[in-house]
Amino acid sequence: AQKITQTQPGMFVQEKEAVTLDCTYDTSDPSYGLFWYKQPSSGEMIFLIYQGSYDQQNATEGRYSLNFQKARKSANLVISASQLGDSAMYFCAMNEAQKLVFGQGTRLTINP
Amino acid sequence: DVKVTQSSRYLVKRTGEKVFLECVQDMDHENMFWYRQDPGLGLRLIYFSYDVKMKEKGDIPEGYSVSREKKERFSLILESASTNQTSMYLCASSSFGLRPQHFGDGTRLSIL
């Protein structure tokens, strides 16, 4: 079975700094997808970025990029130039067939 | 943009009541999902559906049932609500394949 590990329960970062949120995964499937979601305190889950296992380049979406290291089975989320509005829970997830398996999440706090 | 709409943001019910949580998506997605989210336990999959009238049990189906009579609508039913079903409930949908799930805003359900 797939497994997702997020080792940072919480992180505190100064505004405008870059931040890296760690995610490692475990799977024996050759084809898989990795996803990052943001959950603000209001509760909704917001899809941020996707990386496919066969994608040659790291995914980017605006200030978000995914540092995909396949051999190390890691898929870290990088947020550049952090903003106060980035404060939220962040979840890494991987597909298991049509379902998603989520990590436990990292609570990111951006300090002014 | 994908829109997943959950019928209520906040809901308060009494023990023993039959509770319906409704979810509607507007992107003609094949897959729909119901999760619950509790502090320290992350997101746990209750039920999912690949198509109309099809349903599959997730990790924690006990005490719940679902209905999918139309492709755009997926209902979660608490047959006889209990206090341990007080939680945040999240609905999601996705198209078939390695595609991201898109979530509704969530329903905070309290069972008194």
Short mmCIF file of C-alpha atoms in Angstrom, two decimals:
data_model
loop_
_atom_site.label_atom_id
_atom_site.label_comp_id
_atom_site.label_asym_id
_atom_site.label_seq_id
_atom_site.Cartn_x
_atom_site.Cartn_y
_atom_site.Cartn_z
CA ALA A 1 0.00 0.00 0.00
CA GLN A 2 1.06 3.54 -0.66
CA LYS A 3 2.24 5.72 2.14
CA ILE A 4 2.85 9.45 2.45
CA THR A 5 5.08 10.97 5.14
CA GLN A 6 5.25 14.61 6.11
CA THR A 7 7.81 14.95 8.88
CA GLN A 8 7.26 18.62 9.75
CA PRO A 9 4.19 19.07 11.96
CA GLY A 10 4.73 22.84 12.00
CA MET A 11 6.90 25.47 10.40
CA PHE A 12 7.40 29.16 11.09
CA VAL A 13 8.77 31.40 8.34
CA GLN A 14 9.32 35.12 7.93
CA GLU A 15 7.27 36.86 5.28
CA LYS A 16 8.96 37.05 1.86
CA GLU A 17 11.25 34.11 2.58
CA ALA A 18 11.08 30.92 0.55
CA VAL A 19 9.86 27.81 2.33
CA THR A 20 10.18 24.10 1.58
CA LEU A 21 7.63 21.61 2.87
CA ASP A 22 8.86 18.03 2.91
CA CYS A 23 7.04 15.00 1.58
CA THR A 24 8.28 11.47 1.05
CA TYR A 25 6.28 8.64 -0.40
CA ASP A 26 6.42 4.92 -0.76
CA THR A 27 4.98 2.96 -3.65
CA SER A 28 5.81 0.06 -5.89
CA ASP A 29 3.65 1.33 -8.76
CA PRO A 30 5.63 2.73 -11.72
CA SER A 31 2.82 5.16 -12.59
CA TYR A 32 1.57 7.53 -9.94
CA GLY A 33 0.67 11.15 -9.29
CA LEU A 34 1.68 13.43 -6.45
CA PHE A 35 -0.47 16.34 -5.29
CA TRP A 36 -0.24 19.22 -2.84
CA TYR A 37 -3.24 20.83 -1.19
CA LYS A 38 -3.62 23.90 1.01
CA GLN A 39 -6.21 24.07 3.78
CA PRO A 40 -6.72 27.52 5.35
CA SER A 41 -8.39 27.85 8.74
CA SER A 42 -11.74 28.26 6.96
CA GLY A 43 -11.54 24.56 6.08
CA GLU A 44 -11.69 24.25 2.32
CA MET A 45 -9.07 22.11 0.57
CA ILE A 46 -7.41 23.96 -2.30
CA PHE A 47 -5.52 22.04 -4.98
CA LEU A 48 -2.10 23.63 -5.59
CA ILE A 49 0.08 21.51 -7.83
CA TYR A 50 0.45 18.09 -9.47
CA GLN A 51 3.46 16.00 -10.53
CA GLY A 52 3.20 12.80 -12.56
CA SER A 53 5.77 10.07 -12.05
CA TYR A 54 6.77 10.17 -15.72
CA ASP A 55 7.01 13.94 -15.95
CA GLN A 56 10.56 14.93 -16.84
CA GLN A 57 10.38 18.43 -15.44
CA ASN A 58 9.39 19.64 -12.00
CA ALA A 59 5.89 21.11 -11.89
CA THR A 60 5.44 24.83 -11.28
CA GLU A 61 2.33 26.93 -10.66
CA GLY A 62 3.03 30.58 -9.96
CA ARG A 63 4.88 30.81 -6.63
CA TYR A 64 4.56 27.05 -6.09
CA SER A 65 7.01 24.50 -7.40
CA LEU A 66 7.43 20.84 -6.72
CA ASN A 67 10.94 19.52 -6.15
CA PHE A 68 10.48 15.97 -7.42
CA GLN A 69 13.34 13.56 -6.70
CA LYS A 70 12.13 10.21 -7.93
CA ALA A 71 15.11 8.13 -6.77
CA ARG A 72 14.73 9.49 -3.25
CA LYS A 73 10.93 9.24 -3.42
CA SER A 74 10.47 12.80 -2.33
CA ALA A 75 8.11 15.49 -3.60
CA ASN A 76 8.79 18.66 -1.64
CA LEU A 77 6.67 21.77 -2.13
CA VAL A 78 8.57 25.04 -2.49
CA ILE A 79 6.77 28.33 -1.96
CA SER A 80 8.73 31.35 -3.10
CA ALA A 81 8.39 34.81 -1.59
CA SER A 82 5.97 33.72 1.14
CA GLN A 83 2.98 35.87 2.02
CA LEU A 84 0.84 36.16 5.14
CA GLY A 85 -1.98 34.47 3.24
CA ASP A 86 0.14 31.35 2.85
CA SER A 87 -0.44 30.51 6.50
CA ALA A 88 -2.40 27.25 6.40
CA MET A 89 -2.17 23.47 6.64
CA TYR A 90 -0.48 21.83 3.67
CA PHE A 91 -1.13 18.25 2.65
CA CYS A 92 0.86 16.05 0.33
CA ALA A 93 -1.09 13.26 -1.37
CA MET A 94 -0.55 10.42 -3.82
CA ASN A 95 -3.07 8.51 -5.85
CA GLU A 96 -3.91 4.90 -5.09
CA ALA A 97 -5.94 3.85 -8.11
CA GLN A 98 -8.61 6.56 -8.29
CA LYS A 99 -8.31 7.44 -4.60
CA LEU A 100 -5.89 9.75 -2.82
CA VAL A 101 -3.73 8.88 0.16
CA PHE A 102 -2.90 11.94 2.27
CA GLY A 103 -0.05 12.73 4.59
CA GLN A 104 -0.70 14.10 8.07
CA GLY A 105 -0.02 17.64 6.97
CA THR A 106 2.30 20.53 7.90
CA ARG A 107 0.99 23.67 9.56
CA LEU A 108 2.78 26.65 8.02
CA THR A 109 2.78 30.01 9.80
CA ILE A 110 4.09 33.09 8.06
CA ASN A 111 5.28 35.80 10.43
CA PRO A 112 5.21 39.50 9.40
CA ASP B 1 -13.17 26.39 -12.77
CA VAL B 2 -14.37 23.26 -11.07
CA LYS B 3 -17.13 23.88 -8.57
CA VAL B 4 -17.98 21.41 -5.84
CA THR B 5 -20.83 22.57 -3.65
CA GLN B 6 -21.73 21.13 -0.27
CA SER B 7 -25.19 21.92 0.99
CA SER B 8 -24.21 23.30 4.40
CA ARG B 9 -21.10 24.83 5.99
CA TYR B 10 -22.36 24.18 9.51
CA LEU B 11 -24.93 21.66 10.71
CA VAL B 12 -26.16 20.71 14.17
CA LYS B 13 -28.18 17.52 14.67
CA ARG B 14 -29.28 15.33 17.55
CA THR B 15 -28.23 11.79 18.41
CA GLY B 16 -30.31 9.22 16.57
CA GLU B 17 -31.38 11.52 13.74
CA LYS B 18 -30.95 10.53 10.12
CA VAL B 19 -28.62 13.09 8.54
CA PHE B 20 -28.12 13.85 4.86
CA LEU B 21 -25.08 15.68 3.52
CA GLU B 22 -25.36 16.69 -0.11
CA CYS B 23 -22.61 17.34 -2.63
CA VAL B 24 -22.94 18.57 -6.21
CA GLN B 25 -20.22 19.05 -8.83
CA ASP B 26 -20.52 20.86 -12.13
CA MET B 27 -17.64 19.38 -14.15
CA ASP B 28 -19.14 16.07 -15.27
CA HIS B 29 -16.57 14.18 -13.17
CA GLU B 30 -16.84 10.42 -12.97
CA ASN B 31 -15.42 10.09 -9.46
CA MET B 32 -16.84 11.48 -6.24
CA PHE B 33 -15.61 11.04 -2.67
CA TRP B 34 -16.62 11.64 0.93
CA TYR B 35 -14.00 12.20 3.63
CA ARG B 36 -14.07 13.09 7.27
CA GLN B 37 -11.32 15.08 8.91
CA ASP B 38 -10.52 14.98 12.61
CA PRO B 39 -7.63 16.57 14.52
CA GLY B 40 -4.67 14.24 14.67
CA LEU B 41 -6.27 11.71 12.33
CA GLY B 42 -5.98 13.53 9.02
CA LEU B 43 -8.39 12.90 6.14
CA ARG B 44 -10.07 9.53 6.11
CA LEU B 45 -12.06 8.22 3.17
CA ILE B 46 -15.59 7.14 4.00
CA TYR B 47 -17.05 6.16 0.60
CA PHE B 48 -16.40 6.86 -3.04
CA SER B 49 -18.15 6.36 -6.34
CA TYR B 50 -16.81 5.79 -9.85
CA ASP B 51 -20.11 6.19 -11.62
CA VAL B 52 -23.83 6.62 -11.19
CA LYS B 53 -25.33 4.02 -8.84
CA MET B 54 -21.86 2.67 -8.06
CA LYS B 55 -20.25 2.95 -4.65
CA GLU B 56 -17.21 1.58 -2.91
CA LYS B 57 -16.35 1.51 0.78
CA GLY B 58 -13.43 3.56 1.91
CA ASP B 59 -11.45 3.20 5.11
CA ILE B 60 -14.21 4.05 7.61
CA PRO B 61 -17.66 3.23 6.15
CA GLU B 62 -19.29 2.05 9.38
CA GLY B 63 -22.31 4.11 10.34
CA TYR B 64 -22.56 5.75 6.91
CA SER B 65 -24.20 5.06 3.57
CA VAL B 66 -24.15 6.92 0.26
CA SER B 67 -26.32 7.49 -2.75
CA ARG B 68 -25.44 8.49 -6.29
CA GLU B 69 -28.55 8.62 -8.44
CA LYS B 70 -27.20 11.30 -10.78
CA LYS B 71 -23.66 11.85 -11.98
CA GLU B 72 -23.35 15.31 -10.47
CA ARG B 73 -24.71 14.50 -6.99
CA PHE B 74 -23.27 12.33 -4.23
CA SER B 75 -25.04 12.14 -0.89
CA LEU B 76 -23.66 10.96 2.43
CA ILE B 77 -26.17 9.55 4.89
CA LEU B 78 -25.72 9.05 8.61
CA GLU B 79 -28.37 6.45 9.32
CA SER B 80 -28.56 7.13 13.06
CA ALA B 81 -26.25 9.94 14.06
CA SER B 82 -23.97 9.47 17.04
CA THR B 83 -21.74 11.91 18.90
CA ASN B 84 -18.59 10.25 17.54
CA GLN B 85 -19.66 11.36 14.07
CA THR B 86 -19.11 14.99 15.01
CA SER B 87 -16.50 16.02 12.48
CA MET B 88 -15.59 18.02 9.40
CA TYR B 89 -16.94 16.35 6.25
CA LEU B 90 -15.37 17.03 2.88
CA CYS B 91 -16.70 16.07 -0.53
CA ALA B 92 -14.47 15.87 -3.61
CA SER B 93 -14.71 15.00 -7.27
CA SER B 94 -12.25 14.12 -10.01
CA SER B 95 -12.19 12.93 -13.57
CA PHE B 96 -10.89 9.47 -14.37
CA GLY B 97 -7.12 8.89 -14.35
CA LEU B 98 -4.26 10.56 -12.49
CA ARG B 99 -6.19 13.76 -11.98
CA PRO B 100 -6.47 15.99 -8.90
CA GLN B 101 -9.50 15.85 -6.69
CA HIS B 102 -11.38 19.11 -6.24
CA PHE B 103 -13.00 19.71 -2.89
CA GLY B 104 -16.05 21.50 -1.60
CA ASP B 105 -15.87 23.96 1.28
CA GLY B 106 -16.65 21.29 3.86
CA THR B 107 -19.45 20.79 6.38
CA ARG B 108 -18.76 21.08 10.08
CA LEU B 109 -21.25 18.66 11.59
CA SER B 110 -22.02 18.60 15.30
CA ILE B 111 -24.07 15.78 16.80
CA LEU B 112 -25.47 16.66 20.21
#
